[in-house]
Short mmCIF file of C-alpha atoms in Angstrom, two decimals:
data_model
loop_
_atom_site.label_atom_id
_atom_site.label_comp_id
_atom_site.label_asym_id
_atom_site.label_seq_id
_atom_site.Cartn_x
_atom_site.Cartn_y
_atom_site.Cartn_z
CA UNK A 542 -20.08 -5.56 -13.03
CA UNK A 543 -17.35 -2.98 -12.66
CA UNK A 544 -17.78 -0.66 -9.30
CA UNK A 545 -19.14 2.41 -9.12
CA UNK A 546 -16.18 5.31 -9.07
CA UNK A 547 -15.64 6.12 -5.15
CA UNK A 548 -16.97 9.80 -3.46
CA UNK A 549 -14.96 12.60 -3.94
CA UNK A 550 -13.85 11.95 -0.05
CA UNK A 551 -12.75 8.57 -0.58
CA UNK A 552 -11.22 9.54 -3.73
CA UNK A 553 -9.20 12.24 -1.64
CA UNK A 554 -8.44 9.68 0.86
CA UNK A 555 -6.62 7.62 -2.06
CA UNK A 556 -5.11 10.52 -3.64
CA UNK A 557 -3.52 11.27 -0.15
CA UNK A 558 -2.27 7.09 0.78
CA UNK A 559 1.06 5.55 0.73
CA UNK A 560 -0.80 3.02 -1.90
CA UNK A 561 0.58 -0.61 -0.08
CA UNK A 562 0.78 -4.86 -0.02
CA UNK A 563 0.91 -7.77 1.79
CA UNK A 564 3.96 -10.51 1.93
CA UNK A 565 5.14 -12.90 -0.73
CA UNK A 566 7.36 -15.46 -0.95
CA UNK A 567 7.84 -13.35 2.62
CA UNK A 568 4.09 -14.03 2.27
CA UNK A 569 4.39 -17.70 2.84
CA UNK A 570 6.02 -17.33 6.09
CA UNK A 571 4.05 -13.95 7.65
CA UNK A 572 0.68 -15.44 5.10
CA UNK A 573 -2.39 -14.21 7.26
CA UNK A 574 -1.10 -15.27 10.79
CA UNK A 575 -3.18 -13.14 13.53
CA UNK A 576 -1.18 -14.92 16.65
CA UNK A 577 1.83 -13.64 18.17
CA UNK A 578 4.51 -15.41 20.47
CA UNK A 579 5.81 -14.85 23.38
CA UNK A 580 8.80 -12.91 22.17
CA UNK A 581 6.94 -9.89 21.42
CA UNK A 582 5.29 -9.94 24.81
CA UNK A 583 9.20 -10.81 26.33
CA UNK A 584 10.26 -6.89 26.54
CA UNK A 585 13.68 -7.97 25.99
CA UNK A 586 15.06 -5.32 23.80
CA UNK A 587 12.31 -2.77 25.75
CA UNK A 588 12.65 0.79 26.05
CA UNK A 589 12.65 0.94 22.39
CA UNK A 590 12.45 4.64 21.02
CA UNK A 591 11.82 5.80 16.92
CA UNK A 592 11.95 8.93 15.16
CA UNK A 593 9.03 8.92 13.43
CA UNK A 594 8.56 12.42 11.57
CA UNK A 595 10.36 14.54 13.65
CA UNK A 596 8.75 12.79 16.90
CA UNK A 597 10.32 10.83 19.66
CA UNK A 598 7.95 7.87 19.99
CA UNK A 599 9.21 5.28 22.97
CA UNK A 600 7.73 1.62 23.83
CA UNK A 601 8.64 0.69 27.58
CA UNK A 602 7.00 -2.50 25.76
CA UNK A 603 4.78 -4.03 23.59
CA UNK A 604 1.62 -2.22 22.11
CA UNK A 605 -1.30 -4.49 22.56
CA UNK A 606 -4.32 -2.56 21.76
CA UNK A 607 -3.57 -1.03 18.11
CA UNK A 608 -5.85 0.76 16.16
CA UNK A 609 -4.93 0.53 11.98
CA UNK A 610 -6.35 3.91 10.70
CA UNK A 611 -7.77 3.77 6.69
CA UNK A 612 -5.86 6.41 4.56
CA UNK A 613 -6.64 3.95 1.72
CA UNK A 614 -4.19 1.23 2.61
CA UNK A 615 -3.58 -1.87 3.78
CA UNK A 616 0.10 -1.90 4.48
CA UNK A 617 0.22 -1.66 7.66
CA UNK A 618 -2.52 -3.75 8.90
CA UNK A 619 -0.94 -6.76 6.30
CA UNK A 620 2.19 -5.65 7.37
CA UNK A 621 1.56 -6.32 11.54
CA UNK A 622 -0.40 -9.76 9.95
CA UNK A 623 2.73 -10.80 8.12
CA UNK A 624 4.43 -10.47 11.64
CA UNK A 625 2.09 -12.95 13.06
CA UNK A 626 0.15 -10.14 15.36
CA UNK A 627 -3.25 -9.95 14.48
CA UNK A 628 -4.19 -10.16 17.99
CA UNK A 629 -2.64 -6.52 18.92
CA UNK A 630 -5.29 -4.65 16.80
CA UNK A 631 -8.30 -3.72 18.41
CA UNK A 632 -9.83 -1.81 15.36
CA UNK A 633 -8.72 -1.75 11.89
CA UNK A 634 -10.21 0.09 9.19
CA UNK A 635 -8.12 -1.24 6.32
CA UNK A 636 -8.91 -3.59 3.62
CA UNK A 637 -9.07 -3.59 -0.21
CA UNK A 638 -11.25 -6.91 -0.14
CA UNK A 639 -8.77 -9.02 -2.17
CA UNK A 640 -4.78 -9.98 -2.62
CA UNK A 641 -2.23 -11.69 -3.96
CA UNK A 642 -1.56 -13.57 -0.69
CA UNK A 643 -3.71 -16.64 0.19
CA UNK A 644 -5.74 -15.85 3.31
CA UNK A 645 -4.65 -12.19 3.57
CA UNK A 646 -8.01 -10.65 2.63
CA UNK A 647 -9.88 -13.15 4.72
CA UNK A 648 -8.13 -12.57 7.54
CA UNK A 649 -7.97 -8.71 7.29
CA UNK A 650 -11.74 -8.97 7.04
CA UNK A 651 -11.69 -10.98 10.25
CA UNK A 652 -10.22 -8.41 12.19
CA UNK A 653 -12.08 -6.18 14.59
CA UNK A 654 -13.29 -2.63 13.28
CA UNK A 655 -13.70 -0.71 16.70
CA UNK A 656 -17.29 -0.59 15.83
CA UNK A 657 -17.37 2.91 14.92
CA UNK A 658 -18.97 5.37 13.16
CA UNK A 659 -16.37 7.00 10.69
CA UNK A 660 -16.01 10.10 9.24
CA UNK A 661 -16.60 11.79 5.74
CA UNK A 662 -12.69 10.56 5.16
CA UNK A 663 -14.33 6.77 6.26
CA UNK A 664 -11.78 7.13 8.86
CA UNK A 665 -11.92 7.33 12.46
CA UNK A 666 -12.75 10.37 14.02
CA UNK A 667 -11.24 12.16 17.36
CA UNK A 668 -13.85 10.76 19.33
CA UNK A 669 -14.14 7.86 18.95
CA UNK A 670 -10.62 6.88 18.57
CA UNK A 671 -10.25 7.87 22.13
CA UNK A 672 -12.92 5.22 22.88
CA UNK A 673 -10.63 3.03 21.71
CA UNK A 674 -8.42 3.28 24.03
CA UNK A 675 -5.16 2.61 21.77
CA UNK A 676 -1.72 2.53 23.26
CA UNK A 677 -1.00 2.35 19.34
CA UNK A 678 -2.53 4.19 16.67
CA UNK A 679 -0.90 4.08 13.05
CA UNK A 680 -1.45 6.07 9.78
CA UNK A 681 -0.57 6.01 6.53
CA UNK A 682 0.55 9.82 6.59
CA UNK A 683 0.17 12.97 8.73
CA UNK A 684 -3.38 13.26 7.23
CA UNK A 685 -4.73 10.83 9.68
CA UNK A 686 -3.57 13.03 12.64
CA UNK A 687 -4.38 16.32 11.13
CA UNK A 688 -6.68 18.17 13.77
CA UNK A 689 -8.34 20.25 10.83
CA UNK A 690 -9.85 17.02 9.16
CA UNK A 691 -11.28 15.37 12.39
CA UNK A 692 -8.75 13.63 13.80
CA UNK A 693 -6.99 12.77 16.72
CA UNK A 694 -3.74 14.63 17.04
CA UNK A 695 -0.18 13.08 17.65
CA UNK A 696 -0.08 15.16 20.54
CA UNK A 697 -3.66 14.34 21.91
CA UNK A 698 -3.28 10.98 21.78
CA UNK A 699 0.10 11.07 23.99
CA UNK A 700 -1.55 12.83 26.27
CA UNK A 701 -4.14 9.66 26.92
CA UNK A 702 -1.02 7.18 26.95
CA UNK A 703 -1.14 5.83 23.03
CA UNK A 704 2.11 6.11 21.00
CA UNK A 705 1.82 7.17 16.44
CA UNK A 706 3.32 5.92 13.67
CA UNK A 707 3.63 7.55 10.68
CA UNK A 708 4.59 4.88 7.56
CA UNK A 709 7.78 5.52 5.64
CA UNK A 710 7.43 8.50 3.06
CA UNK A 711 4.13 9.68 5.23
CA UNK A 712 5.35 12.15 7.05
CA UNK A 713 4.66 15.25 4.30
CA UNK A 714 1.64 13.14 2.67
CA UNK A 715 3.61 12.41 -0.49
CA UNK A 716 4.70 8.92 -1.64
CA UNK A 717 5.88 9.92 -5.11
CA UNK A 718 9.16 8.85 -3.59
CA UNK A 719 8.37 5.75 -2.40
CA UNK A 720 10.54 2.65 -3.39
CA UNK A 721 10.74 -1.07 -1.94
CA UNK A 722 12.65 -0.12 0.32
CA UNK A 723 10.27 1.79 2.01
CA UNK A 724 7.77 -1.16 2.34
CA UNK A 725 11.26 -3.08 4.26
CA UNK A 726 11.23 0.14 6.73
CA UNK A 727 8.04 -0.35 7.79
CA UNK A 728 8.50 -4.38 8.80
CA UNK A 729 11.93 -3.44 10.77
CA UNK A 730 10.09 -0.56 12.52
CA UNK A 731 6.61 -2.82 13.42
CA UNK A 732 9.67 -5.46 14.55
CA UNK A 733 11.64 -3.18 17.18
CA UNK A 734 8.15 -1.72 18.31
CA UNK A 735 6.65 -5.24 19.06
CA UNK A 736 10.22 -7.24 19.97
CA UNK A 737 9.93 -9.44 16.66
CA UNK A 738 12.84 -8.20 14.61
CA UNK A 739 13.83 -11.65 13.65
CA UNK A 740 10.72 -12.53 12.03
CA UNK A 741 10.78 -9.00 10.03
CA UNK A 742 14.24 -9.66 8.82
CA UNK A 743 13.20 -13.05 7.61
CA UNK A 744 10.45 -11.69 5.51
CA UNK A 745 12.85 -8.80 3.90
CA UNK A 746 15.11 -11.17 3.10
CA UNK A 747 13.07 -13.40 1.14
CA UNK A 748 11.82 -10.78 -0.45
CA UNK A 749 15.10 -9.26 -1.61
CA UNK A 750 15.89 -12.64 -2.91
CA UNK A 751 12.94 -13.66 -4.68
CA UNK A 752 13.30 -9.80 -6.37
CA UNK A 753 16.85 -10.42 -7.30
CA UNK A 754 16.17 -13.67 -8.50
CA UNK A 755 13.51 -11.88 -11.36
CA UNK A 756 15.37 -9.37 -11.77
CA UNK A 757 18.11 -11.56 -13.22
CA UNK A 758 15.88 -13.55 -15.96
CA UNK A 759 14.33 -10.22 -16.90
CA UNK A 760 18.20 -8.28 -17.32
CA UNK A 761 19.40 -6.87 -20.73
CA UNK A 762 15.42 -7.08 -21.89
CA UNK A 763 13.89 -4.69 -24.00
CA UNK A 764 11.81 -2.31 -21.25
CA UNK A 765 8.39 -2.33 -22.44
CA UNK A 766 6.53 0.89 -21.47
CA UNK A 767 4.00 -0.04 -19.21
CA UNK A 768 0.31 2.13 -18.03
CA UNK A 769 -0.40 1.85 -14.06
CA UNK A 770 -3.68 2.57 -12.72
CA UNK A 771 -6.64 1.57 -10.50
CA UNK A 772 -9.64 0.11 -11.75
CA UNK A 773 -12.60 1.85 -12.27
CA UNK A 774 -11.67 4.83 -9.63
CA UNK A 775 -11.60 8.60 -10.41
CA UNK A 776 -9.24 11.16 -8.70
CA UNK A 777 -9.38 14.02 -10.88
CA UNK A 778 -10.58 16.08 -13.24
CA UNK A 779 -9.37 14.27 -16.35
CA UNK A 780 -10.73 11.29 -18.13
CA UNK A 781 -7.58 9.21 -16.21
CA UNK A 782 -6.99 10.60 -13.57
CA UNK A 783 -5.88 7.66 -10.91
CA UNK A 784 -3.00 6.65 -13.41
CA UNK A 785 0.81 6.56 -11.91
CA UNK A 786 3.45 8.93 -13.06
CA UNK A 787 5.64 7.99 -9.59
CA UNK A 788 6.16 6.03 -6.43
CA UNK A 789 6.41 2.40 -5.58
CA UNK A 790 4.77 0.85 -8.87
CA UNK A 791 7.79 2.70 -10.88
CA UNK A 792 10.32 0.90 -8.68
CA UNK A 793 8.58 -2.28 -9.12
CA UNK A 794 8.13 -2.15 -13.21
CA UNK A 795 12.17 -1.44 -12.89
CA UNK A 796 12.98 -4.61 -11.42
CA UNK A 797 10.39 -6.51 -13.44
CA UNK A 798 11.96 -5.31 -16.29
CA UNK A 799 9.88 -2.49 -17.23
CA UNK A 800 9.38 1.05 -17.18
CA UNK A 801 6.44 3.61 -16.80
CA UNK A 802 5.21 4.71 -20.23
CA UNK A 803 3.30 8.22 -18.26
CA UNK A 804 6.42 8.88 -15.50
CA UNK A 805 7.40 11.88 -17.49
CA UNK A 806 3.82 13.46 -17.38
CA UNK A 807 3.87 14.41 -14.20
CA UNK A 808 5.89 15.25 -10.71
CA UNK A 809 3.25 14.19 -8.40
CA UNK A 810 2.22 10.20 -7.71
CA UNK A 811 -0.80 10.15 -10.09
CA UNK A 812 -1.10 11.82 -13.07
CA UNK A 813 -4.44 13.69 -14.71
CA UNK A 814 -4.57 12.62 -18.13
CA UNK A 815 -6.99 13.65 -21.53
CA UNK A 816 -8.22 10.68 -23.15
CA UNK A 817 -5.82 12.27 -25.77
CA UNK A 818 -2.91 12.17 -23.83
CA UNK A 819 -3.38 8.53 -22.97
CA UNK A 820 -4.47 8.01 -26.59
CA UNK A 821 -0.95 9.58 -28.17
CA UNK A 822 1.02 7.32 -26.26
CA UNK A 823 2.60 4.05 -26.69
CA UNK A 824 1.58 1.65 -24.13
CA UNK A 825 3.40 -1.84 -24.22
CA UNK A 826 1.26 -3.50 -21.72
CA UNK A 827 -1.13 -3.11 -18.89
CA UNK A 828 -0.90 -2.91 -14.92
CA UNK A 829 -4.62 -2.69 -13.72
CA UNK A 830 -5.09 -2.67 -9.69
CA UNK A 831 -7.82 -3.45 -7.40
CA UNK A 832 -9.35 -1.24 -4.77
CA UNK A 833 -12.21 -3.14 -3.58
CA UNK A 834 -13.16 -4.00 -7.51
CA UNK A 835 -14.02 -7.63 -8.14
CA UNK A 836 -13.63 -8.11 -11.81
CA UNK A 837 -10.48 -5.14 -13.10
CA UNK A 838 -9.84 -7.64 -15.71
CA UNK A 839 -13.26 -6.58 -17.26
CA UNK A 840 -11.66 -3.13 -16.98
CA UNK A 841 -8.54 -4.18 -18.43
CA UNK A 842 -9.91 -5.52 -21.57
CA UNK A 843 -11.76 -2.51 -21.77
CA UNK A 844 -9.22 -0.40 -22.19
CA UNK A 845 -7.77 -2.54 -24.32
CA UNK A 846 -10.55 -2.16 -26.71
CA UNK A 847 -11.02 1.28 -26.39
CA UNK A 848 -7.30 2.24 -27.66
CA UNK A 849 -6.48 -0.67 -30.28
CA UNK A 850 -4.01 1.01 -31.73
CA UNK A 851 -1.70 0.27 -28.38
CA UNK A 852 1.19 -2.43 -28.81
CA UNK A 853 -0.78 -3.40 -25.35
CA UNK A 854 -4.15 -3.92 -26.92
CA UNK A 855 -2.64 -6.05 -30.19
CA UNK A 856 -1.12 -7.96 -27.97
CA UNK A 857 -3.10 -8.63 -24.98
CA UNK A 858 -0.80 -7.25 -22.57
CA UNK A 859 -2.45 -6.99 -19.16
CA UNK A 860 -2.28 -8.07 -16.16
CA UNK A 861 -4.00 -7.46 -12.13
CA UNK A 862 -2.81 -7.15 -8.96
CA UNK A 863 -4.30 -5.45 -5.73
CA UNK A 864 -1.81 -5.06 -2.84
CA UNK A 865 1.21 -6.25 -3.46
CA UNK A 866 1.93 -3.54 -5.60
CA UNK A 867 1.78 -1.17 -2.74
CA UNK A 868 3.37 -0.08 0.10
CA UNK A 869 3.56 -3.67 2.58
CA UNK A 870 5.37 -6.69 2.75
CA UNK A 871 4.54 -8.30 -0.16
CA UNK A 872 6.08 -6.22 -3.30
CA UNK A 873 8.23 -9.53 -4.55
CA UNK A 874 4.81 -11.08 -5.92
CA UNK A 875 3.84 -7.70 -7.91
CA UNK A 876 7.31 -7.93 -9.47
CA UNK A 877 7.19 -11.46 -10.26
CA UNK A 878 3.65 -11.26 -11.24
CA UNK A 879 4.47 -8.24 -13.62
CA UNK A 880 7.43 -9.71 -15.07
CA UNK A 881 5.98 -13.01 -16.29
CA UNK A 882 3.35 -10.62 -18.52
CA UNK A 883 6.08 -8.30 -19.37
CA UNK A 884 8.74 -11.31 -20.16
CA UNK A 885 7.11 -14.69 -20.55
CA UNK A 886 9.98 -16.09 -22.21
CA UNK A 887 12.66 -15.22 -19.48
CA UNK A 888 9.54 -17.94 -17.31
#
């Protein structure tokens, strides 16, 4: 059975996330480790100070009570996983109940939550994040520290000891921009906050190489024009409105070998289609992703039925994926993934 389409608050919540992963070939080294060493505790490389939207944030060492706001992601609680340290977060409120690395759901949904009653946004509100007590709190964007919805402030939560972070492309709530290289940002700035650099750089580059390695079989192809959207999820007023006309998914159809058949339809991340619009279109194939839906094949095939006249549908062109193709450290296995369907022969 397909899900229900989220509230109009989660469905704002979505509209307003970075849209993340978990870690790949990277994922079989950071996979859904919780334990940290003792490096991270060391202090070695301690002060440590970022930039982070226009705000001096500085660690005189090691956060060890972290609290992973919502904003519809999960890249930066499978990000601090892929680092091996699980056991910093005292309340996370991310998950999208499935991924493409083994043991990264399971162990997300292993995590504490805080126990606390969220918000309208089903994210944790001003209150009871300073119940918390965080010395870390991270968000997505500058929505999850916006005073107007609710929420703790950047500035109120300095005052009671507990340093932000805002993830890469966050800071004005708009990751139309986002690229890969975004998702590498955010595991070297988790590695000089927590003292584990090495391991970060280790996971970026094996996924840089298990990328370029794709990339290569898939070069000089034909670029099939590919539709990206979520599975049964609403975020507009049109009869598609949670498909992608920008961000991270077009930078990871380019290196699979592909390219996005609605990029030109709008400026923002998703576009708000007709039924019409989608209808008038070629689409070569299919990206369908998960948020918390167990069966988007069954919504694949769907569409598939409901516009036969698509190269996609005559073909069979589909294919899922959940977080890897977001934000997070795990964007090789959406391109691989992606690029077998798009390219079986370069396999």
């Amino acid at each position: 059975m397909p899900m229900n389409r989220p509230t109009a608050a989660a469905a704002l919540a979505a509209a307003l996330c970075l849209l993340t992963a978990a870690c790949g070939g990277s994922s079989s080294d950071g996979g859904a480790g919780t334990t940290s060493t003792g490096d991270a505790a060391a202090g070695r490389d301690y002060p440590v100070t970022l930039d982070n939207c226009g705000q001096k944030q500085t660690f005189e060492k090691a956060p060890s009570r972290v609290v992973v706001m919502n904003g519809a992601s999960v890249a930066e609680v499978s990000t601090l996983l892929a680092l091996g340290l699980g056991d910093k977060i005292v309340a996370n409120q991310q998950s999208y109940g499935m991924s493409e690395v083994p043991g990264r759901a399971e162990a997300i949904k292993k995590l504490p939550t805080g126990d606390v009653k969220l918000n309208e946004a089903y994210d944790i509100p001003r209150e009871a994040m300073f119940g918390l007590r965080p010395d870390l709190v991270l968000s997505v964007t500058t929505y999850g520290f916006d005073q107007k919805n609710g929420f703790a402030t950047r500035d109120q939560l300095k005052e009671v000891g507990a340093n932000t972070y805002v993830s890469p492309q966050g800071c004005d709530d708009d990751p139309a921009r986002m690229t890969i290289a975004d998702s590498y940002r955010l595991l070297r700035d988790m590695g000089k906050i927590f003292d584990v650099s090495d391991r970060a750089e280790k996971l970026i580059a094996a996924s840089e190489k298990n990328i370029a390695a794709v990339s290569k079989k898939v070069e000089g192809e034909k670029k099939p024009k590919v539709m990206v959207l979520f599975s049964n999820m609403s975020m507009g007023s049109g009869d598609f409105s949670s498909v992608f006309a920008h961000g991270i998914v077009n930078d990871i159809l380019a290196r699979a070998g592909g390219s996005n058949a609605f990029e030109n339809t709008a400026r923002t991340t998703f576009a708000d289609l007709s039924k019409e619009k989608v209808a008038a279109t070629d689409v070569d194939a299919l990206v369908v992703i998960s948020y918390n839906d167990p069966n988007p094949a069954a919504y694949a095939r769907k569409l598939l039925k409901e516009f036969p006249q698509w190269p996609a549908a005559k073909n069979n062109a589909y294919v899922t994926v959940s977080d890897s193709m977001y934000l997070g450290p795990s964007n090789d296995l959406a391109v691989e993934k992606v690029a077998k369907m798009l390219h079986p022969d370069a396999f």
